[in-house]
Amino acid sequence: MLVACSHGTDDVRGRHAIRGLVASVRAARPGLDVREAFVDVQEPRVDSVVRAASDEGRDVVVVPLLLSAGFHVHVDIAAAVAAPRAVAAHALGPDPRLVEVLARRLRGAGAGAGDAVVLAAAGSSDPRAARDVEAVVARLRSAWTAGPVTVGYGAGCAPRVPEAVAAARLAGASRVVLASYLLAPGYFHGRLLEAGADVVAAPLVGDGALVDVVLDRFDEASRALPPREPG
């Protein structure tokens, strides 16, 4: 069983987008039991989904629908998979395919030569999550050669997105484009629209590469499940 575990949101568009991603994962792997779970805001919570599957004697792989491995991966999801025959996959990022999606989103938003790009991430107080984001920034700098690439955070880390936008303008950029390093619309994406950039690219959900990343995370983590006893 694949348990697709996202943060949860009150935003109707965000809920629809994540539900669509889970449906696409389900459609891409017929016969795989794919269930949705959350660490906050929405139900069912990931621990209850894993516990119910464990009580049924099922093998469970929780795939975090999270771009970085912060508190929710290392604490909430880690606690949920303490059940027998349950494991957690790595977060979706960093992954080169996510950088390709970011580049496609930038091109789709009209970013071009001379524009300053700010990778806008949700942010986390967990330094491991910040390292994941920095790895994506480094890859995007290599992939996006049309202009400078910096980073800004919505919370937990510095610089915050409005500060990063202001710094790009002080450095001489005539246009600043935000690359939304977010899975789906919601609270943080709404704040990006108010951060002072000229253009805000769309979140990542809706690109087929995300489905491939989710299934790869599932396959990698499945190999860590202990073999079943014969009979």
PDB file of C-alpha atoms in Angstrom:
ATOM      1  CA  MET A   1       0.000   0.000   0.000  1.00  0.00           C
ATOM      2  CA  LEU A   2       1.186   3.503  -0.852  1.00  0.00           C
ATOM      3  CA  VAL A   3       0.042   6.157   1.597  1.00  0.00           C
ATOM      4  CA  ALA A   4       0.435   9.561  -0.045  1.00  0.00           C
ATOM      5  CA  CYS A   5       0.895  11.903   2.897  1.00  0.00           C
ATOM      6  CA  SER A   6       0.634  15.652   2.407  1.00  0.00           C
ATOM      7  CA  HIS A   7       0.543  18.510   4.895  1.00  0.00           C
ATOM      8  CA  GLY A   8      -3.146  19.331   4.554  1.00  0.00           C
ATOM      9  CA  THR A   9      -4.711  22.680   3.724  1.00  0.00           C
ATOM     10  CA  ASP A  10      -7.903  24.674   4.146  1.00  0.00           C
ATOM     11  CA  ASP A  11      -7.522  25.998   0.594  1.00  0.00           C
ATOM     12  CA  VAL A  12     -10.068  24.387  -1.729  1.00  0.00           C
ATOM     13  CA  ARG A  13      -7.782  24.712  -4.762  1.00  0.00           C
ATOM     14  CA  GLY A  14      -4.918  23.135  -2.850  1.00  0.00           C
ATOM     15  CA  ARG A  15      -7.064  20.206  -1.745  1.00  0.00           C
ATOM     16  CA  HIS A  16      -8.236  19.646  -5.318  1.00  0.00           C
ATOM     17  CA  ALA A  17      -4.670  19.803  -6.652  1.00  0.00           C
ATOM     18  CA  ILE A  18      -3.298  17.258  -4.172  1.00  0.00           C
ATOM     19  CA  ARG A  19      -6.279  14.984  -4.707  1.00  0.00           C
ATOM     20  CA  GLY A  20      -5.539  15.160  -8.427  1.00  0.00           C
ATOM     21  CA  LEU A  21      -1.905  14.189  -7.873  1.00  0.00           C
ATOM     22  CA  VAL A  22      -2.962  11.181  -5.791  1.00  0.00           C
ATOM     23  CA  ALA A  23      -5.456  10.170  -8.482  1.00  0.00           C
ATOM     24  CA  SER A  24      -2.731  10.409 -11.127  1.00  0.00           C
ATOM     25  CA  VAL A  25      -0.440   8.183  -9.051  1.00  0.00           C
ATOM     26  CA  ARG A  26      -3.260   5.675  -8.688  1.00  0.00           C
ATOM     27  CA  ALA A  27      -3.938   5.710 -12.436  1.00  0.00           C
ATOM     28  CA  ALA A  28      -0.250   5.273 -13.281  1.00  0.00           C
ATOM     29  CA  ARG A  29       0.081   2.096 -11.196  1.00  0.00           C
ATOM     30  CA  PRO A  30      -3.113   0.046 -11.608  1.00  0.00           C
ATOM     31  CA  GLY A  31      -3.513  -2.550  -8.892  1.00  0.00           C
ATOM     32  CA  LEU A  32      -1.563  -0.557  -6.303  1.00  0.00           C
ATOM     33  CA  ASP A  33      -3.623   0.466  -3.300  1.00  0.00           C
ATOM     34  CA  VAL A  34      -3.028   4.231  -3.021  1.00  0.00           C
ATOM     35  CA  ARG A  35      -4.524   6.089  -0.070  1.00  0.00           C
ATOM     36  CA  GLU A  36      -4.404   9.702   1.013  1.00  0.00           C
ATOM     37  CA  ALA A  37      -3.337  10.923   4.463  1.00  0.00           C
ATOM     38  CA  PHE A  38      -2.262  14.142   6.165  1.00  0.00           C
ATOM     39  CA  VAL A  39      -0.047  15.409   8.959  1.00  0.00           C
ATOM     40  CA  ASP A  40      -2.159  18.473   9.757  1.00  0.00           C
ATOM     41  CA  VAL A  41      -5.437  20.316   9.012  1.00  0.00           C
ATOM     42  CA  GLN A  42      -7.192  17.488   7.129  1.00  0.00           C
ATOM     43  CA  GLU A  43      -8.306  13.957   7.927  1.00  0.00           C
ATOM     44  CA  PRO A  44      -7.426  11.122   7.936  1.00  0.00           C
ATOM     45  CA  ARG A  45      -4.159  11.589   9.785  1.00  0.00           C
ATOM     46  CA  VAL A  46      -1.252   9.485   8.624  1.00  0.00           C
ATOM     47  CA  ASP A  47      -0.842   7.581  11.895  1.00  0.00           C
ATOM     48  CA  SER A  48      -4.453   6.352  11.791  1.00  0.00           C
ATOM     49  CA  VAL A  49      -4.167   5.226   8.164  1.00  0.00           C
ATOM     50  CA  VAL A  50      -0.937   3.321   8.840  1.00  0.00           C
ATOM     51  CA  ARG A  51      -2.317   1.793  12.040  1.00  0.00           C
ATOM     52  CA  ALA A  52      -5.451   0.536  10.272  1.00  0.00           C
ATOM     53  CA  ALA A  53      -3.390  -1.002   7.450  1.00  0.00           C
ATOM     54  CA  SER A  54      -0.999  -2.575   9.960  1.00  0.00           C
ATOM     55  CA  ASP A  55      -3.934  -4.112  11.824  1.00  0.00           C
ATOM     56  CA  GLU A  56      -4.932  -5.709   8.522  1.00  0.00           C
ATOM     57  CA  GLY A  57      -1.432  -7.148   8.129  1.00  0.00           C
ATOM     58  CA  ARG A  58      -0.675  -4.909   5.126  1.00  0.00           C
ATOM     59  CA  ASP A  59       2.729  -3.658   4.001  1.00  0.00           C
ATOM     60  CA  VAL A  60       2.688   0.142   4.041  1.00  0.00           C
ATOM     61  CA  VAL A  61       4.965   2.696   2.406  1.00  0.00           C
ATOM     62  CA  VAL A  62       4.282   6.301   3.364  1.00  0.00           C
ATOM     63  CA  VAL A  63       5.422   8.664   0.615  1.00  0.00           C
ATOM     64  CA  PRO A  64       5.626  12.250   1.879  1.00  0.00           C
ATOM     65  CA  LEU A  65       4.050  14.643  -0.607  1.00  0.00           C
ATOM     66  CA  LEU A  66       6.479  17.191   0.783  1.00  0.00           C
ATOM     67  CA  LEU A  67       9.320  18.849  -1.071  1.00  0.00           C
ATOM     68  CA  SER A  68      11.805  18.861   1.822  1.00  0.00           C
ATOM     69  CA  ALA A  69      12.504  16.574   4.763  1.00  0.00           C
ATOM     70  CA  GLY A  70      11.676  18.721   7.786  1.00  0.00           C
ATOM     71  CA  PHE A  71       9.721  18.246  10.989  1.00  0.00           C
ATOM     72  CA  HIS A  72       6.761  16.453   9.442  1.00  0.00           C
ATOM     73  CA  VAL A  73       8.988  13.841   7.788  1.00  0.00           C
ATOM     74  CA  HIS A  74      11.372  13.300  10.689  1.00  0.00           C
ATOM     75  CA  VAL A  75       8.784  13.435  13.481  1.00  0.00           C
ATOM     76  CA  ASP A  76       5.159  12.953  12.384  1.00  0.00           C
ATOM     77  CA  ILE A  77       5.699  10.467   9.576  1.00  0.00           C
ATOM     78  CA  ALA A  78       8.563   8.730  11.368  1.00  0.00           C
ATOM     79  CA  ALA A  79       6.275   8.120  14.348  1.00  0.00           C
ATOM     80  CA  ALA A  80       3.487   6.831  12.101  1.00  0.00           C
ATOM     81  CA  VAL A  81       5.695   4.149  10.517  1.00  0.00           C
ATOM     82  CA  ALA A  82       6.755   2.753  13.890  1.00  0.00           C
ATOM     83  CA  ALA A  83       3.973   0.227  13.203  1.00  0.00           C
ATOM     84  CA  PRO A  84       5.010  -3.255  12.006  1.00  0.00           C
ATOM     85  CA  ARG A  85       5.651  -3.628   8.280  1.00  0.00           C
ATOM     86  CA  ALA A  86       5.572   0.088   7.608  1.00  0.00           C
ATOM     87  CA  VAL A  87       8.318   2.299   6.188  1.00  0.00           C
ATOM     88  CA  ALA A  88       8.624   5.902   5.102  1.00  0.00           C
ATOM     89  CA  ALA A  89      10.014   7.036   1.767  1.00  0.00           C
ATOM     90  CA  HIS A  90      12.182  10.093   1.299  1.00  0.00           C
ATOM     91  CA  ALA A  91      10.579  13.459   0.657  1.00  0.00           C
ATOM     92  CA  LEU A  92      10.047  14.327  -3.002  1.00  0.00           C
ATOM     93  CA  GLY A  93      12.956  16.766  -3.036  1.00  0.00           C
ATOM     94  CA  PRO A  94      15.665  17.378  -3.798  1.00  0.00           C
ATOM     95  CA  ASP A  95      15.338  15.690  -7.170  1.00  0.00           C
ATOM     96  CA  PRO A  96      16.619  16.803 -10.595  1.00  0.00           C
ATOM     97  CA  ARG A  97      13.158  16.243 -12.077  1.00  0.00           C
ATOM     98  CA  LEU A  98      11.703  18.865  -9.759  1.00  0.00           C
ATOM     99  CA  VAL A  99      14.268  21.334 -11.077  1.00  0.00           C
ATOM    100  CA  GLU A 100      13.097  20.526 -14.597  1.00  0.00           C
ATOM    101  CA  VAL A 101       9.521  21.225 -13.523  1.00  0.00           C
ATOM    102  CA  LEU A 102      10.611  24.545 -11.997  1.00  0.00           C
ATOM    103  CA  ALA A 103      12.271  25.495 -15.285  1.00  0.00           C
ATOM    104  CA  ARG A 104       9.134  24.578 -17.234  1.00  0.00           C
ATOM    105  CA  ARG A 105       7.021  26.647 -14.858  1.00  0.00           C
ATOM    106  CA  LEU A 106       9.381  29.620 -15.294  1.00  0.00           C
ATOM    107  CA  ARG A 107       9.227  29.399 -19.076  1.00  0.00           C
ATOM    108  CA  GLY A 108       5.448  29.061 -18.911  1.00  0.00           C
ATOM    109  CA  ALA A 109       5.268  32.231 -16.804  1.00  0.00           C
ATOM    110  CA  GLY A 110       7.271  34.138 -19.409  1.00  0.00           C
ATOM    111  CA  ALA A 111      10.595  34.365 -17.568  1.00  0.00           C
ATOM    112  CA  GLY A 112      13.492  35.120 -19.851  1.00  0.00           C
ATOM    113  CA  ALA A 113      16.926  36.615 -20.326  1.00  0.00           C
ATOM    114  CA  GLY A 114      17.881  39.180 -17.719  1.00  0.00           C
ATOM    115  CA  ASP A 115      15.121  38.328 -15.266  1.00  0.00           C
ATOM    116  CA  ALA A 116      16.188  37.647 -11.684  1.00  0.00           C
ATOM    117  CA  VAL A 117      14.683  34.413 -10.397  1.00  0.00           C
ATOM    118  CA  VAL A 118      13.934  33.871  -6.719  1.00  0.00           C
ATOM    119  CA  LEU A 119      13.208  30.284  -5.725  1.00  0.00           C
ATOM    120  CA  ALA A 120      10.384  30.709  -3.210  1.00  0.00           C
ATOM    121  CA  ALA A 121      10.156  27.848  -0.703  1.00  0.00           C
ATOM    122  CA  ALA A 122       7.783  27.421   2.231  1.00  0.00           C
ATOM    123  CA  GLY A 123      10.680  27.193   4.692  1.00  0.00           C
ATOM    124  CA  SER A 124      11.243  25.221   7.875  1.00  0.00           C
ATOM    125  CA  SER A 125      13.053  25.622  11.183  1.00  0.00           C
ATOM    126  CA  ASP A 126      14.641  22.205  10.546  1.00  0.00           C
ATOM    127  CA  PRO A 127      18.115  22.738   9.036  1.00  0.00           C
ATOM    128  CA  ARG A 128      17.805  19.484   7.088  1.00  0.00           C
ATOM    129  CA  ALA A 129      14.895  20.954   5.142  1.00  0.00           C
ATOM    130  CA  ALA A 130      16.908  24.098   4.427  1.00  0.00           C
ATOM    131  CA  ARG A 131      19.755  21.959   3.064  1.00  0.00           C
ATOM    132  CA  ASP A 132      17.293  20.215   0.754  1.00  0.00           C
ATOM    133  CA  VAL A 133      16.144  23.573  -0.601  1.00  0.00           C
ATOM    134  CA  GLU A 134      19.712  24.815  -1.057  1.00  0.00           C
ATOM    135  CA  ALA A 135      20.442  21.707  -3.130  1.00  0.00           C
ATOM    136  CA  VAL A 136      17.526  22.575  -5.407  1.00  0.00           C
ATOM    137  CA  VAL A 137      18.712  26.180  -5.676  1.00  0.00           C
ATOM    138  CA  ALA A 138      22.167  24.996  -6.744  1.00  0.00           C
ATOM    139  CA  ARG A 139      20.674  22.741  -9.414  1.00  0.00           C
ATOM    140  CA  LEU A 140      18.357  25.464 -10.674  1.00  0.00           C
ATOM    141  CA  ARG A 141      21.308  27.859 -10.998  1.00  0.00           C
ATOM    142  CA  SER A 142      23.009  25.303 -13.247  1.00  0.00           C
ATOM    143  CA  ALA A 143      19.858  24.651 -15.271  1.00  0.00           C
ATOM    144  CA  TRP A 144      18.590  28.235 -15.575  1.00  0.00           C
ATOM    145  CA  THR A 145      21.281  30.317 -17.251  1.00  0.00           C
ATOM    146  CA  ALA A 146      19.064  33.205 -18.402  1.00  0.00           C
ATOM    147  CA  GLY A 147      19.677  35.201 -15.218  1.00  0.00           C
ATOM    148  CA  PRO A 148      20.633  35.067 -11.532  1.00  0.00           C
ATOM    149  CA  VAL A 149      18.902  32.655  -9.157  1.00  0.00           C
ATOM    150  CA  THR A 150      18.550  33.290  -5.423  1.00  0.00           C
ATOM    151  CA  VAL A 151      16.291  31.896  -2.701  1.00  0.00           C
ATOM    152  CA  GLY A 152      13.611  33.227  -0.367  1.00  0.00           C
ATOM    153  CA  TYR A 153      11.487  31.503   2.296  1.00  0.00           C
ATOM    154  CA  GLY A 154       7.952  31.887   3.500  1.00  0.00           C
ATOM    155  CA  ALA A 155       8.826  31.022   7.098  1.00  0.00           C
ATOM    156  CA  GLY A 156      11.457  29.415   9.289  1.00  0.00           C
ATOM    157  CA  CYS A 157      14.524  30.592   7.341  1.00  0.00           C
ATOM    158  CA  ALA A 158      16.077  33.782   6.043  1.00  0.00           C
ATOM    159  CA  PRO A 159      15.849  35.612   3.770  1.00  0.00           C
ATOM    160  CA  ARG A 160      12.090  35.823   3.544  1.00  0.00           C
ATOM    161  CA  VAL A 161      10.663  36.051   0.044  1.00  0.00           C
ATOM    162  CA  PRO A 162       9.938  39.832   0.074  1.00  0.00           C
ATOM    163  CA  GLU A 163      13.515  40.453   1.274  1.00  0.00           C
ATOM    164  CA  ALA A 164      14.909  38.276  -1.525  1.00  0.00           C
ATOM    165  CA  VAL A 165      12.798  40.149  -4.086  1.00  0.00           C
ATOM    166  CA  ALA A 166      14.019  43.502  -2.746  1.00  0.00           C
ATOM    167  CA  ALA A 167      17.631  42.304  -2.804  1.00  0.00           C
ATOM    168  CA  ALA A 168      17.274  41.239  -6.446  1.00  0.00           C
ATOM    169  CA  ARG A 169      16.028  44.706  -7.358  1.00  0.00           C
ATOM    170  CA  LEU A 170      18.887  46.356  -5.469  1.00  0.00           C
ATOM    171  CA  ALA A 171      21.269  44.161  -7.470  1.00  0.00           C
ATOM    172  CA  GLY A 172      19.920  45.745 -10.654  1.00  0.00           C
ATOM    173  CA  ALA A 173      17.169  43.399 -11.841  1.00  0.00           C
ATOM    174  CA  SER A 174      14.507  45.101 -13.911  1.00  0.00           C
ATOM    175  CA  ARG A 175      12.143  42.136 -13.429  1.00  0.00           C
ATOM    176  CA  VAL A 176      11.930  39.611 -10.616  1.00  0.00           C
ATOM    177  CA  VAL A 177      10.247  36.264 -11.174  1.00  0.00           C
ATOM    178  CA  LEU A 178       9.305  33.901  -8.353  1.00  0.00           C
ATOM    179  CA  ALA A 179       9.784  30.189  -8.993  1.00  0.00           C
ATOM    180  CA  SER A 180       7.179  28.664  -6.690  1.00  0.00           C
ATOM    181  CA  TYR A 181       8.844  25.708  -4.971  1.00  0.00           C
ATOM    182  CA  LEU A 182       5.466  24.599  -3.656  1.00  0.00           C
ATOM    183  CA  LEU A 183       3.401  21.596  -4.585  1.00  0.00           C
ATOM    184  CA  ALA A 184       0.023  23.270  -4.772  1.00  0.00           C
ATOM    185  CA  PRO A 185      -1.912  26.520  -4.373  1.00  0.00           C
ATOM    186  CA  GLY A 186      -2.632  27.514  -0.793  1.00  0.00           C
ATOM    187  CA  TYR A 187      -1.626  29.895   1.949  1.00  0.00           C
ATOM    188  CA  PHE A 188       2.049  30.208   0.987  1.00  0.00           C
ATOM    189  CA  HIS A 189       1.375  30.659  -2.707  1.00  0.00           C
ATOM    190  CA  GLY A 190      -1.081  33.405  -1.846  1.00  0.00           C
ATOM    191  CA  ARG A 191       1.638  35.191   0.120  1.00  0.00           C
ATOM    192  CA  LEU A 192       3.946  34.988  -2.917  1.00  0.00           C
ATOM    193  CA  LEU A 193       1.465  37.035  -4.903  1.00  0.00           C
ATOM    194  CA  GLU A 194       1.960  39.804  -2.325  1.00  0.00           C
ATOM    195  CA  ALA A 195       5.771  39.623  -2.162  1.00  0.00           C
ATOM    196  CA  GLY A 196       6.488  42.363  -4.712  1.00  0.00           C
ATOM    197  CA  ALA A 197       7.668  40.245  -7.650  1.00  0.00           C
ATOM    198  CA  ASP A 198       6.712  41.051 -11.230  1.00  0.00           C
ATOM    199  CA  VAL A 199       5.774  37.464 -12.066  1.00  0.00           C
ATOM    200  CA  VAL A 200       4.879  34.470  -9.894  1.00  0.00           C
ATOM    201  CA  ALA A 201       5.160  31.055 -11.540  1.00  0.00           C
ATOM    202  CA  ALA A 202       2.634  28.320 -10.832  1.00  0.00           C
ATOM    203  CA  PRO A 203       3.225  25.598  -8.207  1.00  0.00           C
ATOM    204  CA  LEU A 204       4.572  22.233  -9.323  1.00  0.00           C
ATOM    205  CA  VAL A 205       1.464  20.067  -9.169  1.00  0.00           C
ATOM    206  CA  GLY A 206      -0.013  19.113 -12.520  1.00  0.00           C
ATOM    207  CA  ASP A 207       3.304  18.167 -14.098  1.00  0.00           C
ATOM    208  CA  GLY A 208       3.558  14.458 -14.864  1.00  0.00           C
ATOM    209  CA  ALA A 209       7.110  14.292 -13.531  1.00  0.00           C
ATOM    210  CA  LEU A 210       5.706  14.471 -10.000  1.00  0.00           C
ATOM    211  CA  VAL A 211       3.921  11.156 -10.489  1.00  0.00           C
ATOM    212  CA  ASP A 212       7.206   9.546 -11.531  1.00  0.00           C
ATOM    213  CA  VAL A 213       8.970  10.925  -8.460  1.00  0.00           C
ATOM    214  CA  VAL A 214       6.241   9.655  -6.118  1.00  0.00           C
ATOM    215  CA  LEU A 215       6.340   6.159  -7.594  1.00  0.00           C
ATOM    216  CA  ASP A 216      10.132   6.071  -7.539  1.00  0.00           C
ATOM    217  CA  ARG A 217      10.089   7.026  -3.853  1.00  0.00           C
ATOM    218  CA  PHE A 218       7.588   4.229  -3.240  1.00  0.00           C
ATOM    219  CA  ASP A 219       9.685   1.644  -5.093  1.00  0.00           C
ATOM    220  CA  GLU A 220      12.886   2.673  -3.289  1.00  0.00           C
ATOM    221  CA  ALA A 221      11.281   2.494   0.146  1.00  0.00           C
ATOM    222  CA  SER A 222       9.503  -0.799  -0.617  1.00  0.00           C
ATOM    223  CA  ARG A 223      12.884  -2.499  -0.857  1.00  0.00           C
ATOM    224  CA  ALA A 224      13.451  -1.687   2.819  1.00  0.00           C
ATOM    225  CA  LEU A 225      10.449  -3.739   3.936  1.00  0.00           C
ATOM    226  CA  PRO A 226      11.508  -6.998   5.601  1.00  0.00           C
ATOM    227  CA  PRO A 227      10.718 -10.149   3.625  1.00  0.00           C
ATOM    228  CA  ARG A 228       7.626 -12.005   4.680  1.00  0.00           C
ATOM    229  CA  GLU A 229       7.957 -15.413   6.277  1.00  0.00           C
ATOM    230  CA  PRO A 230       6.988 -18.209   3.870  1.00  0.00           C
ATOM    231  CA  GLY A 231       3.581 -19.738   4.384  1.00  0.00           C
TER     232      GLY A 231
END
